[in-house]
GROMACS .gro file of C-alpha atoms in nm:
model
  179
    1MET     CA    1  -0.003   0.001  -0.013
    2LYS     CA    2   0.113   0.346  -0.062
    3TYR     CA    3   0.041   0.687   0.082
    4THR     CA    4  -0.097   0.924  -0.158
    5HIS     CA    5  -0.199   1.250   0.027
    6THR     CA    6  -0.166   1.324   0.442
    7CYS     CA    7  -0.326   1.612   0.612
    8ILE     CA    8  -0.267   1.714   0.976
    9VAL     CA    9  -0.505   1.925   1.178
   10GLU     CA   10  -0.402   2.051   1.499
   11ASN     CA   11  -0.279   2.382   1.703
   12SER     CA   12  -0.485   2.598   1.474
   13ARG     CA   13  -0.290   2.469   1.149
   14ILE     CA   14  -0.401   2.255   0.859
   15THR     CA   15  -0.107   2.126   0.672
   16THR     CA   16  -0.177   1.928   0.384
   17ASP     CA   17   0.133   1.697   0.237
   18GLY     CA   18   0.383   1.891   0.457
   19GLN     CA   19   0.227   2.214   0.320
   20LEU     CA   20   0.050   2.479   0.560
   21ILE     CA   21  -0.271   2.557   0.385
   22PHE     CA   22  -0.450   2.734   0.667
   23GLU     CA   23  -0.353   2.891   1.004
   24SER     CA   24  -0.566   3.098   1.237
   25GLN     CA   25  -0.485   3.276   1.561
   26SER     CA   26  -0.764   3.128   1.757
   27ASP     CA   27  -0.684   2.893   2.047
   28ASN     CA   28  -1.068   2.801   2.037
   29PHE     CA   29  -1.134   2.514   1.832
   30HIS     CA   30  -1.520   2.636   1.732
   31GLU     CA   31  -1.353   2.989   1.606
   32PHE     CA   32  -1.074   2.787   1.410
   33ALA     CA   33  -1.312   2.576   1.253
   34LYS     CA   34  -1.548   2.841   1.148
   35GLU     CA   35  -1.234   3.011   1.056
   36ALA     CA   36  -1.101   2.779   0.824
   37TYR     CA   37  -1.437   2.712   0.648
   38LYS     CA   38  -1.487   3.042   0.547
   39GLY     CA   39  -1.081   3.107   0.456
   40LEU     CA   40  -1.064   2.747   0.253
   41GLU     CA   41  -1.384   2.864   0.098
   42ILE     CA   42  -1.557   2.564   0.148
   43SER     CA   43  -1.919   2.536   0.081
   44TYR     CA   44  -2.143   2.284   0.252
   45PRO     CA   45  -2.390   2.435   0.476
   46LYS     CA   46  -2.452   2.119   0.718
   47PHE     CA   47  -2.099   2.223   0.828
   48HIS     CA   48  -2.259   2.492   1.048
   49LYS     CA   49  -2.451   2.196   1.221
   50MET     CA   50  -2.176   1.945   1.284
   51ASP     CA   51  -2.045   1.883   1.612
   52SER     CA   52  -1.698   1.966   1.704
   53LEU     CA   53  -1.552   1.607   1.617
   54SER     CA   54  -1.755   1.595   1.262
   55LYS     CA   55  -1.587   1.939   1.169
   56LEU     CA   56  -1.242   1.830   1.264
   57ALA     CA   57  -1.277   1.518   1.034
   58PHE     CA   58  -1.464   1.692   0.792
   59LEU     CA   59  -1.198   1.977   0.737
   60ALA     CA   60  -0.917   1.694   0.755
   61ALA     CA   61  -1.091   1.486   0.481
   62GLU     CA   62  -1.196   1.803   0.272
   63MET     CA   63  -0.842   1.894   0.247
   64LEU     CA   64  -0.794   1.537   0.065
   65LEU     CA   65  -1.087   1.432  -0.114
   66LYS     CA   66  -1.210   1.782  -0.294
   67ASP     CA   67  -1.248   1.791  -0.655
   68GLU     CA   68  -1.215   1.440  -0.726
   69ASP     CA   69  -1.450   1.127  -0.739
   70HIS     CA   70  -1.469   0.938  -0.419
   71SER     CA   71  -1.743   0.708  -0.478
   72ARG     CA   72  -1.513   0.433  -0.423
   73THR     CA   73  -1.354   0.559  -0.109
   74ALA     CA   74  -1.352   0.388   0.217
   75ILE     CA   75  -1.314   0.553   0.562
   76VAL     CA   76  -1.136   0.407   0.826
   77PHE     CA   77  -1.056   0.638   1.135
   78ALA     CA   78  -0.997   0.584   1.512
   79ASN     CA   79  -0.979   0.790   1.823
   80ARG     CA   80  -0.939   0.779   2.219
   81SER     CA   81  -1.225   0.950   2.310
   82SER     CA   82  -1.529   0.842   2.087
   83SER     CA   83  -1.784   1.133   2.120
   84LEU     CA   84  -1.696   1.225   2.446
   85ASP     CA   85  -1.710   1.584   2.381
   86THR     CA   86  -2.064   1.555   2.241
   87ASP     CA   87  -2.178   1.348   2.506
   88VAL     CA   88  -2.093   1.588   2.809
   89LYS     CA   89  -2.270   1.832   2.613
   90TYR     CA   90  -2.578   1.630   2.542
   91GLN     CA   91  -2.563   1.567   2.936
   92GLU     CA   92  -2.536   1.944   3.038
   93SER     CA   93  -2.833   1.996   2.811
   94ILE     CA   94  -3.037   1.704   3.011
   95ASN     CA   95  -2.915   1.877   3.362
   96ASP     CA   96  -3.034   2.223   3.266
   97GLN     CA   97  -3.346   2.294   3.480
   98GLU     CA   98  -3.429   2.567   3.211
   99ASN     CA   99  -3.536   2.313   2.962
  100PHE     CA  100  -3.757   2.046   2.974
  101TYR     CA  101  -3.589   1.805   2.748
  102PRO     CA  102  -3.245   1.741   2.605
  103SER     CA  103  -3.171   1.893   2.253
  104PRO     CA  104  -3.205   1.638   1.965
  105ALA     CA  105  -2.968   1.835   1.766
  106VAL     CA  106  -2.682   1.755   2.002
  107PHE     CA  107  -2.826   1.404   2.064
  108VAL     CA  108  -2.744   1.314   1.664
  109TYR     CA  109  -2.375   1.345   1.691
  110THR     CA  110  -2.327   1.140   2.014
  111LEU     CA  111  -2.159   0.856   1.814
  112PRO     CA  112  -1.848   0.890   1.701
  113ASN     CA  113  -1.917   0.750   1.348
  114ILE     CA  114  -2.160   1.022   1.273
  115CYS     CA  115  -1.871   1.242   1.171
  116VAL     CA  116  -1.795   0.966   0.889
  117GLY     CA  117  -2.117   0.979   0.758
  118GLU     CA  118  -2.079   1.357   0.713
  119ILE     CA  119  -1.806   1.281   0.490
  120SER     CA  120  -1.964   1.013   0.324
  121ILE     CA  121  -2.252   1.209   0.234
  122ARG     CA  122  -2.022   1.529   0.119
  123HIS     CA  123  -1.859   1.293  -0.093
  124ARG     CA  124  -2.098   1.036  -0.209
  125MET     CA  125  -1.909   0.744  -0.066
  126GLN     CA  126  -2.094   0.410  -0.122
  127THR     CA  127  -1.824   0.160   0.022
  128GLU     CA  128  -1.697   0.051   0.365
  129ASN     CA  129  -1.649   0.255   0.656
  130ALA     CA  130  -1.546   0.206   1.021
  131PHE     CA  131  -1.484   0.402   1.343
  132PHE     CA  132  -1.241   0.232   1.627
  133VAL     CA  133  -1.201   0.360   1.985
  134LEU     CA  134  -0.827   0.279   2.059
  135ASP     CA  135  -0.609   0.396   2.355
  136GLU     CA  136  -0.391   0.533   2.098
  137PHE     CA  137  -0.294   0.591   1.730
  138ASP     CA  138  -0.242   0.232   1.601
  139GLU     CA  139  -0.116   0.322   1.197
  140LYS     CA  140  -0.031  -0.065   1.173
  141PHE     CA  141  -0.382  -0.182   1.260
  142LEU     CA  142  -0.539   0.088   1.079
  143ASN     CA  143  -0.364   0.014   0.780
  144ASN     CA  144  -0.416  -0.364   0.820
  145TYR     CA  145  -0.799  -0.310   0.794
  146ALA     CA  146  -0.783  -0.062   0.502
  147GLU     CA  147  -0.575  -0.334   0.301
  148GLN     CA  148  -0.827  -0.614   0.366
  149ILE     CA  149  -1.098  -0.337   0.215
  150LEU     CA  150  -0.866  -0.259  -0.053
  151LYS     CA  151  -0.754  -0.636  -0.173
  152SER     CA  152  -1.121  -0.742  -0.132
  153GLY     CA  153  -1.202  -0.493  -0.402
  154LYS     CA  154  -1.481  -0.324  -0.218
  155ALA     CA  155  -1.277   0.046  -0.241
  156GLU     CA  156  -1.018   0.175  -0.467
  157LYS     CA  157  -0.874   0.421  -0.161
  158VAL     CA  158  -0.895   0.442   0.194
  159LEU     CA  159  -0.936   0.775   0.400
  160CYS     CA  160  -0.759   0.616   0.720
  161GLY     CA  161  -0.663   0.855   1.025
  162TRP     CA  162  -0.696   0.983   1.369
  163VAL     CA  163  -0.927   1.198   1.449
  164GLU     CA  164  -0.909   1.319   1.847
  165LEU     CA  165  -1.094   1.567   2.028
  166TYR     CA  166  -1.206   1.638   2.372
  167ARG     CA  167  -1.273   1.996   2.465
  168GLU     CA  168  -0.994   2.259   2.351
  169ASN     CA  169  -0.767   1.931   2.261
  170TYR     CA  170  -0.816   1.817   1.923
  171LYS     CA  171  -0.584   1.619   1.639
  172ALA     CA  172  -0.665   1.478   1.302
  173PHE     CA  173  -0.432   1.313   1.132
  174VAL     CA  174  -0.555   1.107   0.824
  175TYR     CA  175  -0.432   0.986   0.493
  176LEU     CA  176  -0.535   0.841   0.181
  177LEU     CA  177  -0.424   0.496   0.076
  178THR     CA  178  -0.408   0.285  -0.235
  179LEU     CA  179  -0.280  -0.086  -0.361
   0.00000   0.00000   0.00000
């Protein structure tokens, strides 16, 4: 297998294949994500409704997937915190005494694989996807899983990576693999 492209999103910076694509002065992920969306001239209105994990994954994926057909591209992601950042926000909406019911808009994102779904919808992907929760980034595990998908013929490429976000700590390292 070979890497065709890589993208890293962390510390208010986006780099693709080692080149700085976008940088913000904001230490706040929410502000950084809004600035990146606008600065990179991305047009996808659903972005504004996504939770932070989905925005992080979306921004990283967008850098590698834009301008090509990816209907035969699979996704294999992992992280440590699952959707804990959104889960905490959902629990806070339940605990809010002023509201009588929790927010369904937040509940939608209480599974980590929702970010994979957002990317799949955006790029009309029609193949395999998986989201694993691991203690740490395990490139060998992700690559072995991706290799099985590629060898099965179910996909021509696999978008792999680590997409971790909890509170203001975040990092996405994603890469495209082919045989």
